[in-house]
Amino acid sequence: MANGFVAAAPPLKDELDIVIPTIRNLDFLEMWRPFLQPYHLIIVQDGDPSKTINVPSGFDYELYNRNDINKILGPRASCISFKDSACRCFGYMVSKKKYIFTIDDDCFVANDPTGKAVNALEQHIKNLLCPSTPLFFNTLYDPFREGADFVRGYPFSLREGVPTAISHGLWLNIPDYDAPTQLVKPLERNTRYVDTVLTIPKGTLFPMCGMNLAFDRDLIGPAMYFGLMGDGQPIGRYDDMWAGWCCKVICDHLGLGIKTGLPYIFHSKASNPFVNLRKEYKGIFWQEDIIPFFQNLTLPKEATTVQECYIYLSKQVKEKLSKLDPYFDKLAEAMVTWIEAWDELNPQGASKANGKA
Amino acid sequence: MANGFVAAAPPLKDELDIVIPTIRNLDFLEMWRPFLQPYHLIIVQDGDPSKTINVPSGFDYELYNRNDINKILGPRASCISFKDSACRCFGYMVSKKKYIFTIDDDCFVANDPTGKAVNALEQHIKNLLCPSTPLFFNTLYDPFREGADFVRGYPFSLREGVPTAISHGLWLNIPDYDAPTQLVKPLERNTRYVDTVLTIPKGTLFPMCGMNLAFDRDLIGPAMYFGLMGDGQPIGRYDDMWAGWCCKVICDHLGLGIKTGLPYIFHSKASNPFVNLRKEYKGIFWQEDIIPFFQNLTLPKEATTVQECYIYLSKQVKEKLSKLDPYFDKLAEAMVTWIEAWDELNPQGASKANGKA
């Protein structure tokens, strides 16, 4: 691999939290025990706070329900979604660790083509600990993987890469399709294990899925806001997309990288496409304007921290997207509230979270 | 796969030529016989024209040596390199077919992970016949492959894609490294079969390797010029890189796509890294300026054909790169000569080669 990077990833046990949004007992963790039990879990309980969530024994965790969120954030709790997995971002905010791995409770351990169980977290850590290469495409993909390097014609001045802020993992079995595609292809399953990791090039947007995702809180945490979704909102299932688009433009601006590809998890359960269609349909229209908005956005040079970038972005959302729907006014305000809450809970983080590495 | 595209690729037997640059007998074709024998070969013989090149029996071919090139192009033959595999682009010019597949004579048939021989040409045809998606990244890679589609959050207005102009295939065994990397890692072999095809996003440059490459002559042919390399030139081994950078900015401008990934060939023989270093070392310096030049290049709206784009590009090369070295003056002139020769040999092509699909 390039630059003498080593393939073994340190486990980062004291530097990483696992964030799980849920409304049910976390039986799925049994399967993950060999890989995840050494880590601390932050469980964000959605829905009825009086319900008890069982966590398999032996896991070290803290759990927050809606009452806890309201108590901790006070009026600012309004920026945290209810009855939508977007609530998970509360976990990012209360964590005190450098790295976050977030996973859905219907994601099981995948097997690689040799039948070996995939340690998803280990691969995320590898992805986060070696650089990204957003400025030029490497045709052998991640040059920092074992057995790979930069190919002929790759400028040497770009081979140092940039710090990696986000590692986006994929899903075998049930693919992350929108409601229309689910309706048209109810039986499609993703069976192709693509053995690669690659950097999303600078200037290119991608659909970030929150199902199997890791990131560096210090580098990008304050931009990892999952928006206003679910209860009382006109839209759902765009929480991770929104975070991904915001994070991508901010990473591009601050010289940070985003990787996608390995690791895979096994996504067990397709959500109901009719329910999804109701949640998504406004997003399907809106994204036709949201994407050009992000594609044409230029962050000002003076914005040198994630927070500064995000506040600027919130103003642009208000100015440019609120004509689509009053929802974007509310969202823009919630983005500001989110940053205020983040900085309150992360007083050191507020200065540490300078994206310039 | 998306949009009802079908996975089976028509063989395009009357629409595709195979271009092979060589200085030796083409014994390597024996291995390719099941896949390539039905096609017409254009062999571009480099070096001593008095030498006889043996072609295995049963292959339909035409062969051009230096004397033939000089006779056909007259003074314009100066734009075709000598003693460098860059001479292959003469074959693109004399072809009358819509598609070209070009392959090096040290490339053998690869096996996929199940042990099955890879029909590289069939995969190239699939790549060329279905659209590219340069405007937004799809995390499940090529949405037009069987078992794949666009994921949630991919704007519906972009799902039609754009016509694919180039299919860039990869190499198992000997990777396409530059001389310094070859020297540092003489034993590295590429053993990772990455089962994917993806579109290089708009605005992102990549290192295009000419070893295993297919393209649509009608869409991009006149930009597939491999430059001045080898005999009498200060540089070698940048022929395909140069063509790739030119093609990428022109494809981006004209709304065409470039795919990379599958198919693999088995690259049998590492070239001598010391010889390569001598050929490459100026390029290693120059590419540090060439890459920003291409990254910052904007083609004018009025340039709506590949030829117009290419002529504009040649002027920019003269204006912006000739301060690097007088070589770029010569190269800029050769680029114009190339287009003149192309249009002379392809009088219909000159109008047909309008990149707007």
XYZ file of C-alpha atoms in Angstrom:
714
model
C 0.000 0.000 0.000
C 1.062 3.576 -0.557
C 3.201 5.671 1.794
C 4.073 2.780 4.056
C 0.652 2.744 5.705
C 0.071 -0.460 7.641
C -3.020 -2.559 7.162
C -3.641 -3.469 10.809
C -6.133 -1.103 12.415
C -5.722 -0.326 16.099
C -9.064 -1.097 17.790
C -9.463 2.443 19.196
C -11.487 1.057 22.110
C -11.337 4.203 24.197
C -11.847 6.517 21.262
C -15.007 5.209 19.642
C -18.703 5.070 20.539
C -21.353 3.027 18.770
C -24.623 4.867 18.256
C -27.820 2.844 17.754
C -31.267 4.366 17.273
C -34.029 1.929 18.146
C -37.594 1.296 19.265
C -37.110 -2.351 20.212
C -34.997 -4.828 22.144
C -31.477 -5.016 20.808
C -31.332 -8.764 20.187
C -29.444 -8.117 16.975
C -26.389 -7.298 19.103
C -25.945 -10.988 19.964
C -24.584 -11.601 16.503
C -22.247 -8.621 16.786
C -20.923 -9.576 20.226
C -17.452 -10.745 19.082
C -16.854 -7.438 17.324
C -18.803 -4.811 19.249
C -18.908 -5.920 22.889
C -15.599 -4.195 23.747
C -17.080 -0.830 22.767
C -19.340 1.599 24.544
C -22.851 1.919 23.103
C -24.997 5.019 23.001
C -28.575 3.893 22.479
C -31.077 6.512 21.353
C -34.533 5.175 22.138
C -37.136 6.523 19.750
C -40.885 6.619 20.334
C -42.622 5.849 23.654
C -40.131 6.624 26.424
C -41.961 4.444 28.925
C -41.117 1.312 26.975
C -38.161 -0.722 28.216
C -35.467 -1.626 25.718
C -33.580 -4.799 26.552
C -29.890 -4.816 25.810
C -28.095 -8.176 25.777
C -26.011 -8.674 28.892
C -22.336 -7.815 28.848
C -22.653 -4.706 26.714
C -21.589 -1.407 28.219
C -24.120 1.263 27.291
C -25.928 4.478 28.076
C -29.497 4.904 26.859
C -31.386 8.104 26.127
C -35.139 8.247 25.583
C -37.185 11.288 24.592
C -37.517 12.462 28.179
C -33.745 12.392 28.559
C -33.249 14.324 25.339
C -35.749 16.960 26.425
C -34.106 17.238 29.830
C -30.575 17.549 28.463
C -31.289 19.931 25.616
C -34.273 21.880 26.995
C -35.933 23.975 24.287
C -33.134 23.030 21.892
C -34.453 19.466 21.898
C -36.685 20.686 19.080
C -33.815 20.066 16.657
C -33.831 16.332 17.435
C -36.370 14.365 15.378
C -38.966 12.123 17.017
C -40.363 8.885 15.583
C -37.647 8.740 12.969
C -34.191 7.219 13.074
C -32.875 10.746 12.523
C -32.939 10.922 16.333
C -29.642 9.044 16.244
C -27.701 12.265 15.800
C -28.422 13.064 19.437
C -25.991 10.242 20.181
C -23.290 11.917 18.109
C -23.741 15.043 20.151
C -23.531 13.485 23.621
C -20.579 11.263 22.768
C -17.231 12.429 24.044
C -15.203 10.188 21.753
C -13.268 10.983 18.606
C -14.953 8.357 16.432
C -18.551 7.225 15.949
C -19.869 4.058 14.351
C -23.626 4.038 13.807
C -25.622 1.020 12.752
C -29.304 0.152 12.331
C -30.862 -2.524 14.499
C -31.855 -4.627 11.482
C -28.275 -4.967 10.252
C -26.563 -8.297 10.795
C -23.002 -9.473 10.295
C -22.277 -10.095 6.603
C -20.045 -12.820 5.223
C -17.337 -12.122 2.692
C -17.130 -14.353 -0.432
C -14.956 -16.859 1.446
C -17.697 -17.216 4.068
C -15.810 -15.317 6.762
C -17.790 -12.998 9.034
C -17.048 -9.367 8.234
C -15.845 -7.255 11.153
C -17.460 -4.068 9.856
C -16.105 -1.837 12.568
C -12.523 -2.921 11.965
C -12.834 -1.995 8.293
C -14.381 1.387 9.152
C -11.444 2.097 11.442
C -9.006 1.192 8.657
C -10.878 3.504 6.306
C -10.845 6.386 8.782
C -7.202 6.005 9.760
C -5.722 6.186 6.289
C -6.000 9.156 3.941
C -8.543 9.852 1.221
C -7.743 10.913 -2.331
C -10.536 13.227 -3.502
C -8.461 15.294 -5.930
C -7.674 12.670 -8.573
C -9.180 9.245 -9.234
C -7.021 6.164 -8.653
C -8.102 3.362 -10.965
C -6.919 0.674 -8.516
C -9.208 2.326 -5.936
C -7.900 2.923 -2.402
C -4.103 3.141 -2.798
C -3.680 2.666 0.945
C -5.017 -0.886 0.938
C -2.690 -3.844 1.068
C -1.566 -4.882 -2.424
C -2.547 -1.558 -3.976
C -0.885 1.757 -4.681
C -1.160 4.809 -6.872
C -1.020 3.958 -10.561
C 1.126 5.465 -13.313
C 0.061 9.015 -14.076
C -1.081 9.844 -10.539
C 0.595 13.140 -9.610
C 3.120 12.620 -6.817
C 2.167 15.864 -5.098
C -1.317 14.464 -4.468
C -0.232 11.122 -3.030
C -0.209 12.270 0.555
C -3.985 12.474 0.353
C -6.206 14.279 2.857
C -7.588 13.201 6.263
C -10.591 10.905 6.052
C -13.650 12.231 7.853
C -16.306 9.670 6.895
C -16.406 5.956 6.076
C -19.614 4.910 4.315
C -20.267 1.170 4.395
C -22.624 -0.829 2.180
C -25.297 -3.496 2.546
C -25.727 -6.992 1.241
C -29.198 -8.519 0.845
C -31.755 -5.666 1.033
C -30.364 -2.721 -0.928
C -31.046 0.833 0.167
C -33.639 1.657 -2.490
C -36.265 4.392 -2.460
C -39.957 3.523 -2.321
C -40.562 3.646 -6.106
C -37.655 1.281 -6.767
C -38.766 -0.984 -3.900
C -42.236 -1.117 -5.415
C -40.931 -1.919 -8.881
C -38.333 -4.474 -7.747
C -39.629 -6.057 -4.546
C -37.467 -9.136 -4.965
C -34.145 -7.522 -5.800
C -31.358 -8.442 -3.401
C -27.809 -7.186 -3.418
C -25.598 -10.258 -3.659
C -22.535 -8.633 -5.196
C -19.640 -8.252 -2.775
C -17.481 -5.554 -4.346
C -14.099 -5.815 -2.676
C -13.126 -2.173 -2.710
C -12.987 1.117 -0.876
C -12.792 4.372 -2.767
C -12.826 8.089 -2.170
C -15.790 10.063 -3.476
C -14.084 12.679 -5.645
C -14.167 16.344 -4.716
C -17.127 18.163 -6.192
C -19.233 15.006 -6.493
C -22.290 14.428 -4.304
C -23.390 10.981 -3.175
C -26.348 9.463 -1.327
C -25.068 8.789 2.192
C -26.935 6.021 3.972
C -26.952 6.069 7.783
C -27.364 2.311 8.186
C -23.651 1.448 8.388
C -21.606 4.579 8.818
C -18.553 5.757 10.718
C -16.990 9.171 11.076
C -14.454 11.286 12.896
C -16.373 13.551 15.286
C -13.451 15.914 15.659
C -13.225 16.457 11.933
C -16.880 16.532 10.835
C -19.157 15.873 13.846
C -21.040 19.208 13.899
C -22.139 18.684 10.272
C -23.522 15.207 10.974
C -27.003 16.543 11.715
C -29.818 14.310 10.512
C -32.369 17.096 10.125
C -36.035 17.318 11.007
C -37.859 14.137 10.069
C -40.738 12.025 11.259
C -43.272 13.231 13.842
C -44.724 16.627 12.889
C -42.581 16.939 9.754
C -43.653 16.631 6.132
C -40.843 14.235 5.259
C -38.941 11.163 6.387
C -36.126 8.919 5.139
C -34.032 11.882 4.000
C -32.196 12.322 7.304
C -28.996 10.605 6.253
C -29.194 12.031 2.724
C -29.400 15.558 4.121
C -26.450 14.927 6.436
C -24.479 13.429 3.560
C -24.984 16.365 1.231
C -24.087 18.862 3.966
C -21.038 16.833 5.011
C -19.819 16.414 1.440
C -19.747 20.106 0.574
C -18.112 20.896 3.912
C -15.506 18.140 3.522
C -14.738 19.384 0.022
C -14.333 22.905 1.348
C -12.161 21.951 4.322
C -9.970 19.472 2.443
C -11.347 16.308 4.056
C -12.186 12.985 2.456
C -15.146 10.597 2.357
C -14.716 6.921 1.537
C -17.364 4.456 0.413
C -17.427 0.718 -0.229
C -16.301 -1.848 2.340
C -17.411 -2.846 4.947
C -20.664 -4.624 4.167
C -23.332 -5.461 6.705
C -26.225 -7.847 6.010
C -29.423 -5.792 5.860
C -32.144 -8.172 6.962
C -35.456 -6.481 6.533
C -36.971 -4.350 3.788
C -39.089 -1.555 5.180
C -42.652 -1.211 3.885
C -42.535 0.525 0.492
C -46.021 2.041 0.905
C -45.103 3.600 4.239
C -41.814 4.708 2.716
C -43.533 6.318 -0.244
C -45.639 8.428 2.096
C -42.520 9.529 3.962
C -40.437 10.118 0.865
C -42.677 11.563 -1.766
C -42.007 15.217 -1.000
C -38.305 14.463 -0.891
C -38.498 12.933 -4.344
C -39.676 16.298 -5.676
C -37.497 18.418 -3.447
C -34.260 16.605 -4.157
C -34.481 17.801 -7.752
C -33.863 21.302 -6.365
C -31.763 20.343 -3.362
C -29.093 18.609 -5.455
C -28.444 21.592 -7.759
C -28.444 23.773 -4.633
C -25.603 21.744 -3.119
C -23.825 21.357 -6.466
C -23.726 25.111 -6.915
C -22.939 26.008 -3.319
C -19.607 27.672 -2.604
C -18.576 28.065 0.996
C -16.688 31.254 1.816
C -12.959 31.136 2.460
C -13.503 32.676 5.861
C -15.435 29.599 6.978
C -12.602 27.489 8.377
C -14.386 25.382 10.991
C -17.190 22.885 10.519
C -19.460 25.067 12.640
C -18.791 28.170 10.555
C -19.443 26.231 7.369
C -22.640 24.792 8.792
C -24.025 28.136 9.946
C -23.286 29.588 6.506
C -25.030 26.596 4.945
C -28.102 27.120 7.149
C -28.379 30.689 5.881
C -28.175 29.502 2.300
C -30.865 26.898 2.979
C -33.152 29.618 4.295
C -32.385 31.922 1.396
C -32.468 29.455 -1.472
C -34.618 26.495 -0.447
C -37.417 28.012 1.637
C -39.206 28.969 -1.568
C -39.640 25.225 -2.165
C -41.563 24.813 1.084
C -41.794 26.535 4.479
C -40.275 23.339 5.863
C -36.835 24.584 4.815
C -37.242 27.666 6.986
C -37.791 25.405 9.958
C -34.920 23.171 8.906
C -32.556 26.133 8.567
C -33.458 27.239 12.077
C -33.036 23.725 13.422
C -29.559 23.625 11.855
C -28.591 26.657 13.917
C -30.161 25.178 17.059
C -28.213 21.967 16.449
C -24.910 23.858 16.339
C -25.790 25.770 19.500
C -26.631 22.526 21.266
C -23.485 20.846 19.924
C -21.267 23.656 21.152
C -22.966 23.674 24.539
C -22.394 19.955 25.029
C -18.935 20.038 23.451
C -17.254 23.175 24.791
C -13.750 21.860 23.996
C -15.057 20.300 20.820
C -16.223 23.671 19.631
C -12.652 24.767 19.159
C -11.223 21.291 18.521
C -13.653 20.628 15.697
C -11.623 22.670 13.290
C -11.765 20.768 10.043
C -8.301 21.855 8.925
C -6.037 18.961 9.715
C -30.665 -3.065 -13.431
C -31.996 0.433 -13.959
C -34.239 1.581 -16.800
C -34.891 -1.890 -18.114
C -31.454 -2.184 -19.714
C -30.642 -5.773 -20.624
C -27.434 -7.428 -19.559
C -26.717 -9.338 -22.760
C -24.366 -7.403 -25.017
C -24.795 -7.785 -28.769
C -21.396 -8.804 -30.180
C -21.209 -5.813 -32.578
C -19.068 -7.871 -34.976
C -19.406 -5.486 -37.894
C -19.084 -2.397 -35.783
C -15.868 -2.960 -33.879
C -12.160 -3.108 -34.733
C -9.403 -4.365 -32.465
C -6.257 -2.241 -32.550
C -2.945 -3.806 -31.499
C 0.393 -1.989 -31.525
C 3.326 -4.399 -31.670
C 6.927 -5.098 -32.574
C 6.690 -8.889 -32.395
C 4.764 -11.949 -33.486
C 1.248 -11.972 -32.119
C 1.347 -15.359 -30.421
C -0.629 -13.912 -27.519
C -3.708 -13.958 -29.768
C -3.897 -17.767 -29.489
C -5.257 -17.412 -25.995
C -7.772 -14.805 -27.119
C -8.991 -16.823 -30.098
C -12.390 -17.819 -28.632
C -13.216 -14.192 -27.930
C -11.435 -12.137 -30.569
C -11.213 -14.261 -33.715
C -14.616 -13.093 -35.012
C -13.363 -9.505 -35.085
C -11.259 -7.558 -37.530
C -7.780 -6.599 -36.279
C -5.848 -3.471 -37.128
C -2.210 -4.161 -36.333
C 0.100 -1.179 -36.066
C 3.651 -2.441 -36.451
C 6.143 -0.282 -34.600
C 9.898 -0.123 -35.226
C 11.702 -1.736 -38.163
C 9.193 -1.986 -41.019
C 11.210 -4.702 -42.796
C 10.519 -7.148 -39.985
C 7.724 -9.639 -40.547
C 5.068 -9.925 -37.869
C 3.384 -13.314 -37.694
C -0.296 -13.352 -36.939
C -1.862 -16.666 -35.889
C -3.884 -18.206 -38.696
C -7.596 -17.621 -38.886
C -7.515 -13.994 -37.759
C -8.780 -11.355 -40.164
C -6.436 -8.383 -40.103
C -4.833 -5.448 -41.820
C -1.300 -4.431 -40.825
C 0.367 -1.056 -41.112
C 4.099 -0.497 -40.651
C 5.934 2.825 -40.631
C 6.216 2.888 -44.414
C 2.458 2.455 -44.715
C 1.801 5.228 -42.205
C 4.131 7.582 -44.052
C 2.510 6.728 -47.380
C -1.044 7.194 -46.129
C -0.518 10.372 -44.129
C 2.355 12.000 -46.059
C 3.847 14.908 -44.101
C 1.095 14.545 -41.510
C 2.646 11.227 -40.475
C 4.757 13.369 -38.150
C 1.921 13.302 -35.642
C 2.185 9.525 -35.254
C 4.819 8.424 -32.750
C 7.558 5.968 -33.666
C 9.161 3.410 -31.340
C 6.426 3.854 -28.786
C 3.072 2.160 -28.397
C 1.534 5.596 -28.909
C 1.623 4.634 -32.598
C -1.552 2.652 -31.912
C -3.696 5.744 -32.430
C -2.994 5.465 -36.154
C -5.218 2.395 -35.995
C -8.055 4.433 -34.491
C -7.786 6.835 -37.369
C -7.862 4.311 -40.222
C -10.669 2.256 -38.718
C -14.072 2.757 -40.254
C -15.970 1.177 -37.368
C -17.991 2.745 -34.591
C -16.148 0.994 -31.741
C -12.500 0.297 -30.979
C -11.004 -2.158 -28.527
C -7.262 -1.769 -28.046
C -5.070 -4.204 -26.165
C -1.346 -4.673 -25.546
C 0.409 -7.769 -26.830
C 1.500 -8.808 -23.333
C -2.057 -8.994 -22.038
C -3.544 -12.442 -21.544
C -7.021 -13.645 -20.686
C -7.749 -13.179 -16.970
C -9.804 -15.524 -14.820
C -12.571 -14.280 -12.575
C -12.679 -15.481 -8.937
C -14.650 -18.575 -9.972
C -11.872 -19.518 -12.403
C -13.865 -18.625 -15.505
C -12.004 -16.967 -18.379
C -12.988 -13.314 -18.689
C -14.300 -12.240 -22.087
C -12.913 -8.723 -21.796
C -14.383 -7.498 -25.053
C -17.897 -8.579 -24.113
C -17.685 -6.588 -20.874
C -16.353 -3.525 -22.719
C -19.305 -3.719 -25.089
C -21.711 -3.902 -22.144
C -20.012 -0.891 -20.602
C -20.203 1.124 -23.822
C -23.808 0.236 -24.616
C -25.323 1.345 -21.338
C -25.256 4.879 -19.970
C -22.799 6.514 -17.603
C -23.694 8.532 -14.521
C -21.069 11.261 -14.110
C -23.302 13.819 -12.390
C -23.942 12.048 -9.075
C -22.229 9.076 -7.439
C -24.178 5.840 -7.062
C -22.949 3.920 -4.026
C -23.916 0.557 -5.571
C -21.715 1.503 -8.535
C -23.017 0.952 -12.081
C -26.836 1.030 -11.733
C -27.187 -0.565 -15.162
C -25.622 -3.868 -14.112
C -27.741 -6.875 -13.344
C -28.829 -6.900 -9.689
C -28.087 -3.204 -9.200
C -29.961 0.053 -9.499
C -29.923 3.628 -8.304
C -30.034 3.898 -4.525
C -32.300 6.016 -2.329
C -31.466 9.699 -2.667
C -30.352 9.508 -6.299
C -32.231 12.261 -8.147
C -34.693 10.779 -10.638
C -33.930 13.422 -13.248
C -30.353 12.128 -13.465
C -31.211 8.442 -13.840
C -31.264 8.468 -17.608
C -27.515 8.982 -17.512
C -25.390 10.094 -20.452
C -23.915 8.158 -23.391
C -20.777 6.216 -22.542
C -17.789 7.155 -24.689
C -14.983 5.166 -23.038
C -14.654 1.876 -21.161
C -11.405 1.610 -19.202
C -10.513 -1.936 -18.179
C -8.053 -3.027 -15.501
C -5.221 -5.506 -15.072
C -4.564 -8.419 -12.793
C -0.996 -9.534 -12.000
C 1.379 -6.710 -13.059
C -0.225 -3.409 -12.041
C 0.234 -0.298 -14.139
C 2.749 1.444 -11.876
C 5.190 4.215 -12.743
C 8.929 3.579 -12.661
C 9.513 4.861 -9.091
C 6.745 2.616 -7.721
C 8.029 -0.322 -9.804
C 11.477 0.219 -8.354
C 10.200 0.408 -4.791
C 7.787 -2.531 -5.092
C 9.202 -4.898 -7.698
C 7.245 -7.854 -6.361
C 3.811 -6.280 -6.000
C 1.118 -8.051 -8.001
C -2.515 -7.080 -8.307
C -4.523 -10.079 -7.154
C -7.700 -8.280 -6.134
C -10.585 -8.827 -8.522
C -12.939 -5.935 -7.814
C -16.287 -6.897 -9.300
C -17.489 -3.482 -10.328
C -17.821 -0.895 -13.058
C -18.248 2.753 -12.208
C -18.446 6.117 -13.886
C -15.627 8.586 -13.254
C -17.517 11.615 -11.936
C -17.667 14.832 -13.915
C -14.830 17.198 -13.073
C -12.530 14.414 -11.867
C -9.432 13.411 -13.813
C -8.092 9.863 -13.885
C -5.026 8.061 -15.221
C -6.229 6.299 -18.376
C -4.179 3.244 -19.279
C -4.124 2.160 -22.932
C -3.476 -1.511 -22.201
C -7.110 -2.629 -22.098
C -9.349 0.089 -23.422
C -12.463 0.450 -25.565
C -14.228 3.496 -26.895
C -16.877 4.811 -29.222
C -15.071 6.383 -32.195
C -18.141 8.332 -33.225
C -18.440 9.943 -29.829
C -14.804 10.577 -28.843
C -12.465 9.206 -31.553
C -10.808 12.490 -32.599
C -9.722 13.128 -28.996
C -8.099 9.702 -28.658
C -4.722 10.989 -29.790
C -1.768 9.392 -28.011
C 0.594 12.323 -28.513
C 4.248 12.507 -29.449
C 6.264 9.884 -27.635
C 9.301 7.693 -28.170
C 11.765 8.249 -31.014
C 12.983 11.864 -31.122
C 10.786 12.956 -28.195
C 11.851 13.796 -24.662
C 9.177 11.593 -23.098
C 7.491 8.208 -23.244
C 4.818 6.267 -21.347
C 2.531 9.279 -21.124
C 0.701 8.600 -24.386
C -2.399 7.065 -22.835
C -2.320 9.485 -19.906
C -2.328 12.443 -22.273
C -5.196 10.980 -24.277
C -7.103 10.270 -21.058
C -6.810 13.791 -19.712
C -7.843 15.305 -23.052
C -10.749 12.864 -23.415
C -11.960 13.441 -19.865
C -12.278 17.221 -20.137
C -13.938 16.865 -23.542
C -16.361 14.179 -22.333
C -17.241 16.371 -19.346
C -17.861 19.296 -21.662
C -19.942 17.363 -24.185
C -21.976 15.420 -21.637
C -20.387 12.014 -22.254
C -19.350 9.375 -19.748
C -16.247 7.318 -18.970
C -16.448 4.035 -17.096
C -13.662 2.186 -15.314
C -13.363 -1.181 -13.605
C -14.287 -4.460 -15.283
C -13.097 -6.112 -17.481
C -9.737 -7.369 -16.239
C -6.993 -8.742 -18.441
C -3.943 -10.624 -17.096
C -0.899 -8.410 -17.598
C 1.972 -10.830 -17.985
C 5.179 -8.880 -18.093
C 6.521 -5.933 -16.128
C 8.464 -3.542 -18.314
C 11.993 -2.609 -17.217
C 11.726 0.051 -14.488
C 15.099 1.610 -15.367
C 14.117 2.038 -19.004
C 10.752 3.327 -17.842
C 12.332 5.857 -15.511
C 14.327 7.311 -18.396
C 11.149 7.599 -20.480
C 9.014 8.947 -17.669
C 11.123 11.251 -15.600
C 10.226 14.457 -17.418
C 6.597 13.477 -17.264
C 6.853 13.053 -13.507
C 7.788 16.724 -13.247
C 5.502 17.938 -15.987
C 2.377 16.228 -14.732
C 2.491 18.446 -11.654
C 1.655 21.330 -14.014
C -0.350 19.382 -16.575
C -2.914 18.181 -14.030
C -3.781 21.662 -12.706
C -3.894 22.818 -16.348
C -6.581 20.248 -17.155
C -8.356 20.762 -13.823
C -8.707 24.467 -14.512
C -9.521 24.195 -18.204
C -12.935 25.355 -19.350
C -13.956 24.588 -22.898
C -16.038 27.274 -24.615
C -19.755 26.736 -25.154
C -19.273 27.217 -28.863
C -17.148 24.074 -29.044
C -19.829 21.466 -29.720
C -17.878 18.791 -31.598
C -14.917 16.746 -30.430
C -12.785 18.347 -33.129
C -13.671 21.870 -32.059
C -12.914 21.008 -28.453
C -9.629 19.424 -29.422
C -8.452 22.362 -31.512
C -9.314 24.709 -28.658
C -7.388 22.444 -26.299
C -4.338 22.479 -28.589
C -4.298 26.278 -28.440
C -4.463 26.205 -24.665
C -1.600 23.688 -24.569
C 0.526 26.025 -26.663
C -0.424 29.044 -24.561
C -0.203 27.553 -21.091
C 2.144 24.556 -21.221
C 4.858 25.562 -23.677
C 6.553 27.546 -20.940
C 7.215 24.185 -19.266
C 9.187 22.958 -22.258
C 9.337 23.604 -26.007
C 8.031 20.037 -26.371
C 4.517 21.310 -25.698
C 4.740 23.640 -28.686
C 5.466 20.636 -30.870
C 2.738 18.631 -29.165
C 0.176 21.401 -29.694
C 1.039 21.468 -33.392
C 0.851 17.696 -33.628
C -2.618 17.837 -32.067
C -3.765 20.048 -34.920
C -2.076 17.813 -37.484
C -3.820 14.818 -35.940
C -7.228 16.430 -36.356
C -6.436 17.367 -39.959
C -5.377 13.801 -40.698
C -8.422 12.407 -38.869
C -10.816 14.571 -40.860
C -9.079 13.696 -44.122
C -9.405 9.965 -43.468
C -12.877 10.291 -41.949
C -14.758 12.772 -44.124
C -18.169 11.546 -42.931
C -16.781 11.082 -39.460
C -15.890 14.726 -39.326
C -19.539 15.653 -39.142
C -20.714 12.419 -37.512
C -18.287 12.796 -34.639
C -20.466 15.337 -32.930
C -20.259 14.520 -29.285
C -23.787 15.688 -28.512
C -25.844 12.569 -28.293
